[in-house]
Amino acid sequence: MYKEIKQIKNIIDVLLLKDEFLYLLSVFYFLLFSWPFVAIENMEYPVAIVVYLFFTWFSCIVILFYISRLRKKFKKN
């Protein structure tokens, strides 16, 4: 079981290191950030939109931080 989990983690790490993944990630987050402004009828709950944008921004920062740590780790090897 541990061996399979380690294999999956290695596959995900290799995927995250590809430049194409960053392009897809930027398109994905562009859609996530622009969605609340396109859906005008959801403006009735401004607190929910602020919370949504905060967690979307936070997840983007966490993913980019993890990718930068991976790149540093593989650059040293």
PDB file of C-alpha atoms in Angstrom:
ATOM      1  CA  MET A   1       0.000   0.000   0.000  1.00  0.00           C
ATOM      2  CA  TYR A   2       2.777   2.443   0.910  1.00  0.00           C
ATOM      3  CA  LYS A   3       4.600   1.636  -2.328  1.00  0.00           C
ATOM      4  CA  GLU A   4       1.557   2.509  -4.439  1.00  0.00           C
ATOM      5  CA  ILE A   5       1.033   5.788  -2.595  1.00  0.00           C
ATOM      6  CA  LYS A   6       4.671   6.699  -3.160  1.00  0.00           C
ATOM      7  CA  GLN A   7       4.317   5.893  -6.875  1.00  0.00           C
ATOM      8  CA  ILE A   8       1.244   8.112  -7.142  1.00  0.00           C
ATOM      9  CA  LYS A   9       3.079  10.944  -5.369  1.00  0.00           C
ATOM     10  CA  ASN A  10       6.009  10.614  -7.789  1.00  0.00           C
ATOM     11  CA  ILE A  11       3.657  10.711 -10.783  1.00  0.00           C
ATOM     12  CA  ILE A  12       1.959  13.843  -9.428  1.00  0.00           C
ATOM     13  CA  ASP A  13       5.338  15.470  -8.759  1.00  0.00           C
ATOM     14  CA  VAL A  14       6.471  14.808 -12.334  1.00  0.00           C
ATOM     15  CA  LEU A  15       3.196  16.216 -13.644  1.00  0.00           C
ATOM     16  CA  LEU A  16       3.537  19.357 -11.513  1.00  0.00           C
ATOM     17  CA  LEU A  17       7.044  19.994 -12.832  1.00  0.00           C
ATOM     18  CA  LYS A  18       5.937  20.190 -16.454  1.00  0.00           C
ATOM     19  CA  ASP A  19       5.586  23.675 -17.917  1.00  0.00           C
ATOM     20  CA  GLU A  20       2.328  22.709 -19.597  1.00  0.00           C
ATOM     21  CA  PHE A  21       0.788  22.144 -16.188  1.00  0.00           C
ATOM     22  CA  LEU A  22       1.469  25.775 -15.274  1.00  0.00           C
ATOM     23  CA  TYR A  23      -0.341  26.900 -18.425  1.00  0.00           C
ATOM     24  CA  LEU A  24      -3.348  24.744 -17.591  1.00  0.00           C
ATOM     25  CA  LEU A  25      -3.257  25.935 -13.999  1.00  0.00           C
ATOM     26  CA  SER A  26      -3.288  29.576 -15.071  1.00  0.00           C
ATOM     27  CA  VAL A  27      -6.310  29.013 -17.334  1.00  0.00           C
ATOM     28  CA  PHE A  28      -8.089  27.080 -14.580  1.00  0.00           C
ATOM     29  CA  TYR A  29      -7.518  29.813 -11.993  1.00  0.00           C
ATOM     30  CA  PHE A  30      -8.454  32.533 -14.476  1.00  0.00           C
ATOM     31  CA  LEU A  31     -11.820  30.816 -14.883  1.00  0.00           C
ATOM     32  CA  LEU A  32     -12.196  30.403 -11.122  1.00  0.00           C
ATOM     33  CA  PHE A  33     -11.406  34.064 -10.462  1.00  0.00           C
ATOM     34  CA  SER A  34     -13.612  35.448 -13.221  1.00  0.00           C
ATOM     35  CA  TRP A  35     -16.657  33.273 -12.498  1.00  0.00           C
ATOM     36  CA  PRO A  36     -18.079  35.359  -9.590  1.00  0.00           C
ATOM     37  CA  PHE A  37     -17.935  38.504 -11.702  1.00  0.00           C
ATOM     38  CA  VAL A  38     -19.637  36.853 -14.669  1.00  0.00           C
ATOM     39  CA  ALA A  39     -22.439  35.463 -12.508  1.00  0.00           C
ATOM     40  CA  ILE A  40     -23.965  38.792 -11.520  1.00  0.00           C
ATOM     41  CA  GLU A  41     -26.989  37.190  -9.840  1.00  0.00           C
ATOM     42  CA  ASN A  42     -24.683  35.835  -7.123  1.00  0.00           C
ATOM     43  CA  MET A  43     -23.853  39.363  -5.981  1.00  0.00           C
ATOM     44  CA  GLU A  44     -26.591  39.101  -3.349  1.00  0.00           C
ATOM     45  CA  TYR A  45     -24.080  37.418  -1.014  1.00  0.00           C
ATOM     46  CA  PRO A  46     -20.919  39.556  -1.067  1.00  0.00           C
ATOM     47  CA  VAL A  47     -19.421  37.819   1.979  1.00  0.00           C
ATOM     48  CA  ALA A  48     -19.633  34.451   0.244  1.00  0.00           C
ATOM     49  CA  ILE A  49     -17.900  35.875  -2.816  1.00  0.00           C
ATOM     50  CA  VAL A  50     -15.090  37.335  -0.692  1.00  0.00           C
ATOM     51  CA  VAL A  51     -14.629  33.993   1.084  1.00  0.00           C
ATOM     52  CA  TYR A  52     -14.668  32.168  -2.265  1.00  0.00           C
ATOM     53  CA  LEU A  53     -12.035  34.509  -3.715  1.00  0.00           C
ATOM     54  CA  PHE A  54      -9.888  34.203  -0.588  1.00  0.00           C
ATOM     55  CA  PHE A  55      -9.852  30.401  -0.648  1.00  0.00           C
ATOM     56  CA  THR A  56      -9.301  30.332  -4.403  1.00  0.00           C
ATOM     57  CA  TRP A  57      -6.355  32.708  -4.039  1.00  0.00           C
ATOM     58  CA  PHE A  58      -5.016  30.737  -1.070  1.00  0.00           C
ATOM     59  CA  SER A  59      -5.169  27.434  -2.967  1.00  0.00           C
ATOM     60  CA  CYS A  60      -3.361  29.014  -5.912  1.00  0.00           C
ATOM     61  CA  ILE A  61      -0.575  30.258  -3.636  1.00  0.00           C
ATOM     62  CA  VAL A  62      -0.229  26.855  -1.941  1.00  0.00           C
ATOM     63  CA  ILE A  63       0.001  25.004  -5.262  1.00  0.00           C
ATOM     64  CA  LEU A  64       2.548  27.447  -6.677  1.00  0.00           C
ATOM     65  CA  PHE A  65       4.591  27.254  -3.478  1.00  0.00           C
ATOM     66  CA  TYR A  66       4.615  23.443  -3.669  1.00  0.00           C
ATOM     67  CA  ILE A  67       5.695  23.588  -7.317  1.00  0.00           C
ATOM     68  CA  SER A  68       8.538  25.978  -6.469  1.00  0.00           C
ATOM     69  CA  ARG A  69       9.733  23.665  -3.689  1.00  0.00           C
ATOM     70  CA  LEU A  70       9.654  20.715  -6.089  1.00  0.00           C
ATOM     71  CA  ARG A  71      11.659  22.616  -8.684  1.00  0.00           C
ATOM     72  CA  LYS A  72      14.297  23.544  -6.101  1.00  0.00           C
ATOM     73  CA  LYS A  73      14.471  19.943  -4.917  1.00  0.00           C
ATOM     74  CA  PHE A  74      14.902  18.524  -8.418  1.00  0.00           C
ATOM     75  CA  LYS A  75      17.339  21.262  -9.403  1.00  0.00           C
ATOM     76  CA  LYS A  76      19.686  20.252  -6.569  1.00  0.00           C
ATOM     77  CA  ASN A  77      19.644  16.595  -7.664  1.00  0.00           C
TER      78      ASN A  77
END
